[in-house]
mmCIF file of C-alpha atoms and ligand atoms in Angstrom:
data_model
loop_
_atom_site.group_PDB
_atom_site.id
_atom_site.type_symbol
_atom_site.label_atom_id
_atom_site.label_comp_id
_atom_site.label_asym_id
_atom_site.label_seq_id
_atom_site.Cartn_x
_atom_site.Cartn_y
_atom_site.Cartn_z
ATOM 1 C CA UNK J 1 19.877 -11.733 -0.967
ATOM 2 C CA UNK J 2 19.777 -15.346 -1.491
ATOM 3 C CA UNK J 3 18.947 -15.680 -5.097
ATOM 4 C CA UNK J 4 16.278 -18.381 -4.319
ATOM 5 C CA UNK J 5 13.903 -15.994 -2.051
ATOM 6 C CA UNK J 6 10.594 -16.135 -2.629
ATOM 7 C CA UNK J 7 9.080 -12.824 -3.129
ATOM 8 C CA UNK J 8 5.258 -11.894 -2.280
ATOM 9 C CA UNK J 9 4.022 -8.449 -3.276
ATOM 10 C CA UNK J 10 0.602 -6.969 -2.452
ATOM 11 C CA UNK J 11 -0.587 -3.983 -4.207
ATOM 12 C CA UNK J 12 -3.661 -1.693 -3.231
ATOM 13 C CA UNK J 13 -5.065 1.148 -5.168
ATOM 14 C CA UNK J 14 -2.100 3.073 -4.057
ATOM 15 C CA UNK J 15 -0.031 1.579 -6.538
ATOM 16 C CA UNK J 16 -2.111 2.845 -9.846
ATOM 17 C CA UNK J 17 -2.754 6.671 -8.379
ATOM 18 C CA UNK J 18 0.016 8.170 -10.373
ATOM 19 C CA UNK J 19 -1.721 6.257 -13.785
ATOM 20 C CA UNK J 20 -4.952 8.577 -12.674
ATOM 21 C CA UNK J 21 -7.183 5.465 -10.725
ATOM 22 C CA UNK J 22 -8.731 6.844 -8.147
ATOM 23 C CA UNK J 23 -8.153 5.719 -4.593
ATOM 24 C CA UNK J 24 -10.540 4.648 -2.502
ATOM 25 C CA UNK J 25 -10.306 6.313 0.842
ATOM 26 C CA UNK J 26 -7.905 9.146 0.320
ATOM 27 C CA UNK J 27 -10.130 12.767 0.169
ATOM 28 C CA UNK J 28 -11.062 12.623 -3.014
ATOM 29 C CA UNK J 29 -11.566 9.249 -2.863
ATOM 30 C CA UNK J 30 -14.080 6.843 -4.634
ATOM 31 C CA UNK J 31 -15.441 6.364 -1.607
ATOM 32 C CA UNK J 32 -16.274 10.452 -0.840
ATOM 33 C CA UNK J 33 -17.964 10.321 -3.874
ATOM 34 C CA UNK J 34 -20.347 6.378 -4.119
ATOM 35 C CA UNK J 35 -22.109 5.008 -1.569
ATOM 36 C CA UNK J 36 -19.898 1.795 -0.568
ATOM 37 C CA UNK J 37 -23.594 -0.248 0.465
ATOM 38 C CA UNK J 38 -25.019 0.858 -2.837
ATOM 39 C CA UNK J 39 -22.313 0.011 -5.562
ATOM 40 C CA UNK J 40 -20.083 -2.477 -3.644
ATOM 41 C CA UNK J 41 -22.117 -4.995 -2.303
ATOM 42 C CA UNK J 42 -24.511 -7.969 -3.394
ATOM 43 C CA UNK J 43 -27.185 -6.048 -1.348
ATOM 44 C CA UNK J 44 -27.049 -2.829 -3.320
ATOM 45 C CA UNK J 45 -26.828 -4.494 -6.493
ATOM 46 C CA UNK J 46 -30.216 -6.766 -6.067
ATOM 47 C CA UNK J 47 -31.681 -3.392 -4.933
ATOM 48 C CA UNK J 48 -30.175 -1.341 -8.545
ATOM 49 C CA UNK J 49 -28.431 -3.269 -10.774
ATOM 50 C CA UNK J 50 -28.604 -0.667 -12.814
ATOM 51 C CA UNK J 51 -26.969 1.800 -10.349
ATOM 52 C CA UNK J 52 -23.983 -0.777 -9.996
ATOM 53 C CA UNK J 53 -23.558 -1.680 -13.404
ATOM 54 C CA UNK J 54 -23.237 1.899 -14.816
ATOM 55 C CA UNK J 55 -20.547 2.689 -11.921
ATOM 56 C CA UNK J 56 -18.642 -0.690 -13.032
ATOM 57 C CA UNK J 57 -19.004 0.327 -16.572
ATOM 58 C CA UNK J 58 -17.418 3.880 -15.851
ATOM 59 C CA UNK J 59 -14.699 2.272 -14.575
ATOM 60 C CA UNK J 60 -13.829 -0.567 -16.758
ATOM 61 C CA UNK J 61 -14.268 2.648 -19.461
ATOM 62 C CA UNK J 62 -11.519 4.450 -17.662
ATOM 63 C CA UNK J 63 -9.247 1.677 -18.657
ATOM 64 C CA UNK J 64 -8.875 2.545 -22.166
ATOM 65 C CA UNK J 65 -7.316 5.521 -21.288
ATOM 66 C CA UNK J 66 -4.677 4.420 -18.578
ATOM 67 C CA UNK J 67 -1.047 3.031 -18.405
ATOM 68 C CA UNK J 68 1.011 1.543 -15.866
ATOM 69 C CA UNK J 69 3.332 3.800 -14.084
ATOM 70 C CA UNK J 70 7.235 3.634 -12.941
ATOM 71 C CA UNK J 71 5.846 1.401 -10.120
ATOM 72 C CA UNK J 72 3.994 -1.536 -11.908
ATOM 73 C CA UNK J 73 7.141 -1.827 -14.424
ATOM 74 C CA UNK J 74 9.601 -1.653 -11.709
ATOM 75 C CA UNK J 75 7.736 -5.137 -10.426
ATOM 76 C CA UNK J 76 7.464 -6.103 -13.846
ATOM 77 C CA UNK J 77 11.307 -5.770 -14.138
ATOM 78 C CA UNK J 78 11.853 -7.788 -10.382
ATOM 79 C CA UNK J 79 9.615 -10.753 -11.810
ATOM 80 C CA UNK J 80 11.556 -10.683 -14.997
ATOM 81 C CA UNK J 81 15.091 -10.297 -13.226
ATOM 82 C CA UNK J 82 15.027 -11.694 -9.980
ATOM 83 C CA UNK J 83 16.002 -15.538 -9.760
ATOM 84 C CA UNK J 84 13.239 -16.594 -7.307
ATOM 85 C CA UNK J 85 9.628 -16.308 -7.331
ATOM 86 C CA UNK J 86 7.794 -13.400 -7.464
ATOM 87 C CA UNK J 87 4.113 -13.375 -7.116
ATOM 88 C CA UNK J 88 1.875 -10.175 -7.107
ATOM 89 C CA UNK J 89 -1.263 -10.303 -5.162
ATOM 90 C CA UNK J 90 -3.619 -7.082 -5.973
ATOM 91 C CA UNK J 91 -6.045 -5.662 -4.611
ATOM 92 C CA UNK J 92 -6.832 -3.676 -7.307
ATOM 93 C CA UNK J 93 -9.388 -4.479 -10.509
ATOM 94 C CA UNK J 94 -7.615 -2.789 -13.357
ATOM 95 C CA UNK J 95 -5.268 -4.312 -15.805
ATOM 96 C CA UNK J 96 -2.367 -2.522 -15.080
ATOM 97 C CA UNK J 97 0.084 -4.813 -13.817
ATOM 98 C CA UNK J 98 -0.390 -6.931 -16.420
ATOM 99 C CA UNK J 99 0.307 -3.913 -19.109
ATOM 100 C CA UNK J 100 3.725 -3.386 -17.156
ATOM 101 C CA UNK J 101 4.250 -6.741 -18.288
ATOM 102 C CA UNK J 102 4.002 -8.671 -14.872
ATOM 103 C CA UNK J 103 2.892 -12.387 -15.411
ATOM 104 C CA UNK J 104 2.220 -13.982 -11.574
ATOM 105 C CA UNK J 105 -0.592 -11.888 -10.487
ATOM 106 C CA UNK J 106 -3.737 -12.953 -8.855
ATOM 107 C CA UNK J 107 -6.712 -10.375 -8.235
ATOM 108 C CA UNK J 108 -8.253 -11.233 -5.126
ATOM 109 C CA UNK J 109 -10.861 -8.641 -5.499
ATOM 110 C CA UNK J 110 -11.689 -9.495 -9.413
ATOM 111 C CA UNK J 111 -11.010 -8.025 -12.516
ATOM 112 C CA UNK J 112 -12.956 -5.200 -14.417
ATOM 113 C CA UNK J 113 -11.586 -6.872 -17.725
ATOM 114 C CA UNK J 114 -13.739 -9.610 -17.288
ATOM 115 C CA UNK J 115 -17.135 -10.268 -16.313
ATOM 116 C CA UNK J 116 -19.247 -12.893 -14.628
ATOM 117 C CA UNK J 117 -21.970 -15.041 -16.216
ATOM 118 C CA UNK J 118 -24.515 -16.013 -12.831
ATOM 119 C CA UNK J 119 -26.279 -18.936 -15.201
ATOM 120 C CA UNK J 120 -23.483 -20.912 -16.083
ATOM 121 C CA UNK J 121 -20.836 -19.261 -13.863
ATOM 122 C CA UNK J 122 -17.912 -19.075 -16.368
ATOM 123 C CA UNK J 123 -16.227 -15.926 -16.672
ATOM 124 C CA UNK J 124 -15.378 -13.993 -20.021
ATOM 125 C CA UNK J 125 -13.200 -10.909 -20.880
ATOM 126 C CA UNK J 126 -15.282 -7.610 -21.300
ATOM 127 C CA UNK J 127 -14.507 -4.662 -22.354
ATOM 128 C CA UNK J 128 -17.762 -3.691 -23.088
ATOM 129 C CA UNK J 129 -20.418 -2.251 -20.758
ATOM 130 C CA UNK J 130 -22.882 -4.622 -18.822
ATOM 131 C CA UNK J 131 -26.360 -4.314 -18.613
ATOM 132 C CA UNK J 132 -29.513 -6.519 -18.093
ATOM 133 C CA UNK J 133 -29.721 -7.148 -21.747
ATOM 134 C CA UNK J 134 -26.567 -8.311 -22.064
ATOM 135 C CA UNK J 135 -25.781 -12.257 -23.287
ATOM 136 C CA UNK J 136 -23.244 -14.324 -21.999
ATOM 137 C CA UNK J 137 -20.968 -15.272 -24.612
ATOM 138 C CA UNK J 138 -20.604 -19.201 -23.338
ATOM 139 C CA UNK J 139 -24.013 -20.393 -22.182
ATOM 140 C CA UNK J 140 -25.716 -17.360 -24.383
ATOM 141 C CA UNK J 141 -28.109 -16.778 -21.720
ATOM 142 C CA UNK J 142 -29.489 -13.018 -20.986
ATOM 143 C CA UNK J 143 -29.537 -10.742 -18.134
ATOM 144 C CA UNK J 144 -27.339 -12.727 -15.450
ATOM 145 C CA UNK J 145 -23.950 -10.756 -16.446
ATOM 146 C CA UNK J 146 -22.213 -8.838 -13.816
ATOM 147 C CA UNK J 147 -19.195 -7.568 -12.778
ATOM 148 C CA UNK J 148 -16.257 -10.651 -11.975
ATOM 149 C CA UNK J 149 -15.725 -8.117 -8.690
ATOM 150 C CA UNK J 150 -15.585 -9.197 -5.079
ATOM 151 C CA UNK J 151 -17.516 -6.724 -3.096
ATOM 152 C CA UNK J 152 -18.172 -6.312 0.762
ATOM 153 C CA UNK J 153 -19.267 -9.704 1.925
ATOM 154 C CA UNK J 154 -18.184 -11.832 -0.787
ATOM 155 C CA UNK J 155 -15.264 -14.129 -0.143
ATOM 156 C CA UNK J 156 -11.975 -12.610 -2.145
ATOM 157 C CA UNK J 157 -10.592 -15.023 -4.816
ATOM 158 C CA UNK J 158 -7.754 -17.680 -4.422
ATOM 159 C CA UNK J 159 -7.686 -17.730 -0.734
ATOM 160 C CA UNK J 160 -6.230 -20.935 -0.543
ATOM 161 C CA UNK J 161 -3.170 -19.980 -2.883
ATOM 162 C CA UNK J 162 -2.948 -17.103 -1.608
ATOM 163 C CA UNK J 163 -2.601 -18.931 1.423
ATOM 164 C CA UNK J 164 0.030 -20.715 0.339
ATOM 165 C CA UNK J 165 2.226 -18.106 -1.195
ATOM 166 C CA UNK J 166 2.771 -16.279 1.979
ATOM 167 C CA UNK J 167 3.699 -19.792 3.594
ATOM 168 C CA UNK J 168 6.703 -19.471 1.036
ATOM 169 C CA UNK J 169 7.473 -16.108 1.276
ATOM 170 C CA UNK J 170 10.867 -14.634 2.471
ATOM 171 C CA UNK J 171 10.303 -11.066 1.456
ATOM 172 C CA UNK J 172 6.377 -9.611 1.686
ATOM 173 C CA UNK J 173 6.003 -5.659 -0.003
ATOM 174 C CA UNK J 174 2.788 -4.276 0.926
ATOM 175 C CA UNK J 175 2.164 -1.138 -2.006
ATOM 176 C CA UNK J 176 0.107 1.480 -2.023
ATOM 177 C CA UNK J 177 -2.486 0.032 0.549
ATOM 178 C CA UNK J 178 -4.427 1.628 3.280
ATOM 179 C CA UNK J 179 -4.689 -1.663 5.392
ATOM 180 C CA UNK J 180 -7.887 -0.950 5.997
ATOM 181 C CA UNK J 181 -9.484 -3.933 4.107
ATOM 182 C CA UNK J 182 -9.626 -7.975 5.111
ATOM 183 C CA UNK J 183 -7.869 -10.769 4.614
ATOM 184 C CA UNK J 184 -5.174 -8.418 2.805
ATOM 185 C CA UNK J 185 -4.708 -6.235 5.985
ATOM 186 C CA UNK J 186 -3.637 -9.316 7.769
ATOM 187 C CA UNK J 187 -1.415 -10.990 5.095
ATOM 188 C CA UNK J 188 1.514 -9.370 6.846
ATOM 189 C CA UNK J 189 0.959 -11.092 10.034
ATOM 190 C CA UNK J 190 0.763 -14.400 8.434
ATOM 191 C CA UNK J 191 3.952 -13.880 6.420
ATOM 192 C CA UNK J 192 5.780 -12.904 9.745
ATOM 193 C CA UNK J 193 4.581 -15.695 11.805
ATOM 194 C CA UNK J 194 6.523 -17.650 8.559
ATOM 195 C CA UNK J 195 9.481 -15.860 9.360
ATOM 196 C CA UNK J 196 9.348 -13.689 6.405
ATOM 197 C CA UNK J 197 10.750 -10.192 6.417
ATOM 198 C CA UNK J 198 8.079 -7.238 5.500
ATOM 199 C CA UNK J 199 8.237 -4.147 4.112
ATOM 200 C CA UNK J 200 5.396 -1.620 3.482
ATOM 201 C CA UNK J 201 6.116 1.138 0.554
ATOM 202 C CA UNK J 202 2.985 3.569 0.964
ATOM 203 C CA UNK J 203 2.644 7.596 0.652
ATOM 204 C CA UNK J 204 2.232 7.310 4.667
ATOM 205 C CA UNK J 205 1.811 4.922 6.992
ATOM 206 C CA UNK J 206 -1.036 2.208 6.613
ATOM 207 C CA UNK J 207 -3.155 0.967 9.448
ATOM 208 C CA UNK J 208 -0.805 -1.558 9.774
ATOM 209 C CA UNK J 209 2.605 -0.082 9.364
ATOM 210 C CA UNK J 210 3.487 -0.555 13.080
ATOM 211 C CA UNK J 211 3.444 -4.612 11.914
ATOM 212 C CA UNK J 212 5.948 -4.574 8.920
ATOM 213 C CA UNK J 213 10.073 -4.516 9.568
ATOM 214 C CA UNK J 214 10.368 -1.652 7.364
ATOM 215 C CA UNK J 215 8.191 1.635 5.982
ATOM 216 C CA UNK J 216 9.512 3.302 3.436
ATOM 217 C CA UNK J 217 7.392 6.605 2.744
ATOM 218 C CA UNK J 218 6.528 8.582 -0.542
ATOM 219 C CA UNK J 219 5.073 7.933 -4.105
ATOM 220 C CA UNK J 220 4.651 4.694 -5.013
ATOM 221 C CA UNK J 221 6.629 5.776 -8.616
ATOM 222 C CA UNK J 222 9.726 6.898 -7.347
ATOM 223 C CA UNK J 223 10.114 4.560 -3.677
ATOM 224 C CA UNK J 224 9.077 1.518 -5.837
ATOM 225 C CA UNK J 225 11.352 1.238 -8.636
ATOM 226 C CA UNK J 226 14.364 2.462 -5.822
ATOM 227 C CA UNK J 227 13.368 -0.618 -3.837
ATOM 228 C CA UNK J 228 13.566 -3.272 -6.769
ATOM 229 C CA UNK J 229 16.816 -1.404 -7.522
ATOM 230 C CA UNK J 230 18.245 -2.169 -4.279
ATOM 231 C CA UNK J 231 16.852 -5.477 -4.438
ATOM 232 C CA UNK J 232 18.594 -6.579 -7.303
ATOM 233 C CA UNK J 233 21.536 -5.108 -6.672
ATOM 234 C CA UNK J 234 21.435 -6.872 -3.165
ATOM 235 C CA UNK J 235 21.210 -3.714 -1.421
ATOM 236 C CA UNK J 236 18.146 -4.199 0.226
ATOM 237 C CA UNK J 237 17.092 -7.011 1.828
HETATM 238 P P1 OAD A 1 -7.272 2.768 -0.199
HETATM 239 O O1 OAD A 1 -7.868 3.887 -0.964
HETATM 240 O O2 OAD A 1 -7.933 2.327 1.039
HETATM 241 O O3 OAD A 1 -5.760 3.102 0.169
HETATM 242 C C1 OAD A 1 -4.856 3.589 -0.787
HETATM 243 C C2 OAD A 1 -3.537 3.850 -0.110
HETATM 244 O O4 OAD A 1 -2.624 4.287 -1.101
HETATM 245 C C3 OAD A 1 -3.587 4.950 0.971
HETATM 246 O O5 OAD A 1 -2.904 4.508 2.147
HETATM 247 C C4 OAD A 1 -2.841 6.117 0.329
HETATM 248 O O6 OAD A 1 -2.105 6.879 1.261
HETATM 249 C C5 OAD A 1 -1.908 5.397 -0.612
HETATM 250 N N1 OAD A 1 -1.494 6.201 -1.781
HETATM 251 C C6 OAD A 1 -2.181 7.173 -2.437
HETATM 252 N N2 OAD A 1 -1.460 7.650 -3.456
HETATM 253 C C7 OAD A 1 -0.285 6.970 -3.460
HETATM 254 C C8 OAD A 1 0.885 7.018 -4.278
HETATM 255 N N3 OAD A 1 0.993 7.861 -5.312
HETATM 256 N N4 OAD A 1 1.901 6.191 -3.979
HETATM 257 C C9 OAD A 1 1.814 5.326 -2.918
HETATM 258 N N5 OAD A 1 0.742 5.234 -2.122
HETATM 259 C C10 OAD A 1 -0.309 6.035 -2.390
HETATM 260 O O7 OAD A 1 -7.127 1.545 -1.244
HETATM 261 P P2 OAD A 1 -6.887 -0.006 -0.942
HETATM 262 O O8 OAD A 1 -6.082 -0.190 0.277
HETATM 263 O O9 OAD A 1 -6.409 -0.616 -2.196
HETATM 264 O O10 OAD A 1 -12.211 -3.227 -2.307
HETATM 265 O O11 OAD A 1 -8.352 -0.501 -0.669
HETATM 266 C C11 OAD A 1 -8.575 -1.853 -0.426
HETATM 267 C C12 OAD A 1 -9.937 -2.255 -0.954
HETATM 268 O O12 OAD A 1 -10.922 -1.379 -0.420
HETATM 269 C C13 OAD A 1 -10.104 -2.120 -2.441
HETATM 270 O O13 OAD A 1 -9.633 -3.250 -3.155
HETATM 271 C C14 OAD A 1 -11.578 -1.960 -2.588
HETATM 272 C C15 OAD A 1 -11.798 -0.947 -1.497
HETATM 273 O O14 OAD A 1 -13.036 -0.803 -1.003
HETATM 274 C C16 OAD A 1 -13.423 -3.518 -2.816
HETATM 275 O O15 OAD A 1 -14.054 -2.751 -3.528
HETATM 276 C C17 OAD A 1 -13.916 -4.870 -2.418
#
C-alpha cells in the first residue's frame, strides 16, 4: 500500500452495537420501538418537543455508561499508524470514536454531546438533559435549545468537505451501515467514480454491497481490527 493513500472511513450504527447502542433498523431496532416522524424530524418536534427531547435525553444519558469497542480503537490505531490520511465520517451521534482516541472525524448526522442554541445558533457541549426551560450558555436565552442532530429532512453536516474527502480518497471502508440512508448510501459511488477502491465491513450485506470491490462479513469487533491489521501490514489493499 502506498504509504501516502488517503483513507476515508464511514461508520453507521453498526460500528457501536457491540458497546450496547442500539441499531436502528435491525429487529430490535430503535426504529421497532420510536416512531421515526415523531422523534426524528423537525415536523414531530414542533408538534412535541417534549416527546423528542426526552428520547434525545435518554440517549445522550446512555452515554455515560458506554465505551468504544475493538472496532473504534482498531481505527483509532490506523489514524495513529498509518502514514496517510485517515478521515472518519460517522453516521452515528455518540462519542465513541472519539473515546477510542480517533481525531479526524466529522458527524454528519450531529452529535448528542452537544446541543443547538436556535436564537443565536452557536452550538455548546451538553451532557445534560434539554428541555424548554433550558438557557443557552452563549446568548443566555431560554427555551430555543435542542438537539445539534440532523433528522429526516435536514441537510447532514459538512457536505462540502465531505465532498471533498472522497475526491481524495484511495481506500473508502463503509462500517457497520445498512445503506439505507442518503447522501452516505451513495458516498461509495462517488469514491469509485474517483477511482478509489471500496470495501464494506458489515454483519451482512448492506443495500449497497453489490457497489463496493470487497464485503467482508461478521462483527464489526473482530473483521475490523483484522482489516487495519492487514492494512498496515500491507496485506490488504
Ligand atoms: P442501521 O440500523 O440502518 O444499520 C446498521 C447496520 O449495522 C446493519 O446493516 C446491521 O446489519 C449492521 N450491524 C449490526 N450489528 C453489527 C455488528 N456487531 N458489527 C457490524 N455490523 C453490524 O444504521 P445506520 O446505517 O447507521 O439517522 O443508519 C443510518 C441512519 O439512519 C442513522 O444515522 C440514523 C438512522 O435513522 C438519523 O437519525 C438521521
Amino acid at each position: 500500500m502506498p504509504e501516502h493513500k488517503s483513507i476515508v472511513i464511514l461508520t453507521g450504527a453498526g460500528i457501536s452495537a457491540e458497546s450496547g447502542i442500539s441499531t436502528f433498523r435491525d429487529p430490535d431496532g430503535v426504529w421497532a420501538k420510536y416512531d421515526v416522524e415523531e422523534v426524528a424530524t423537525p415536523q414531530g418536534f414542533a408538534k412535541n418537543p417534549k416527546l423528542v427531547q426526552d428520547f434525545y435525553n435518554m440517549r445522550r444519558a446512555g452515554l455515560k455508561t458506554v465505551k468504544p469497542n475493538a472496532a473504534h480503537l482498531a481505527l483509532a490505531r490506523l489514524e495513529r499508524e498509518h502514514k496517510g490520511g485517515v478521515c472518519i465520517v460517522t453516521q452515528n451521534v455518540d462519542n465513541l470514536h472519539e473515546m477510542a482516541g480517533s481525531k479526524n472525524v466529522i458527524h454528519m448526522h450531529g452529535e448528542l454531546a452537544k446541543a443547538w442554541c436556535r436564537a443565536c445558533d452557536q452550538r455548546s457541549p451538553w451532557t445534560a438533559d434539554l428541555d424548554a426551560t433550558v438557557t443557552c450558555p452563549q446568548c443566555k436565552a431560554t427555551g430555543h435549545m435542542r438537539p445539534d442532530v440532523v433528522w429526516f429532512g435536514e441537510v447532514p453536516y459538512a457536505m462540502e468537505q465531505i465532498g471533498d474527502i472522497l475526491f481524495e480518497a484511495k481506500l473508502f471502508l463503509s462500517i457497520g451501515t445498512s445503506g439505507n440512508v442518503y447522501p452516505a448510501a451513495n458516498f461509495v459511488n462517488a469514491v469509485r467514480r474517483n477511482g478509489g477502491r471500496t470495501v464494506e465491513l458489515n454483519l451482512e450485506p448492506s443495500e449497497g454491497a453489490s457497489s463496493f470491490h470487497e464485503a467482508i462479513h461478521g462483527r464489526a469487533g473482530e473483521i475490523v481490527p483484522a482489516f487495519v491489521e492487514k492494512l498496515l501490514n500491507g496485506q490488504a489493499r
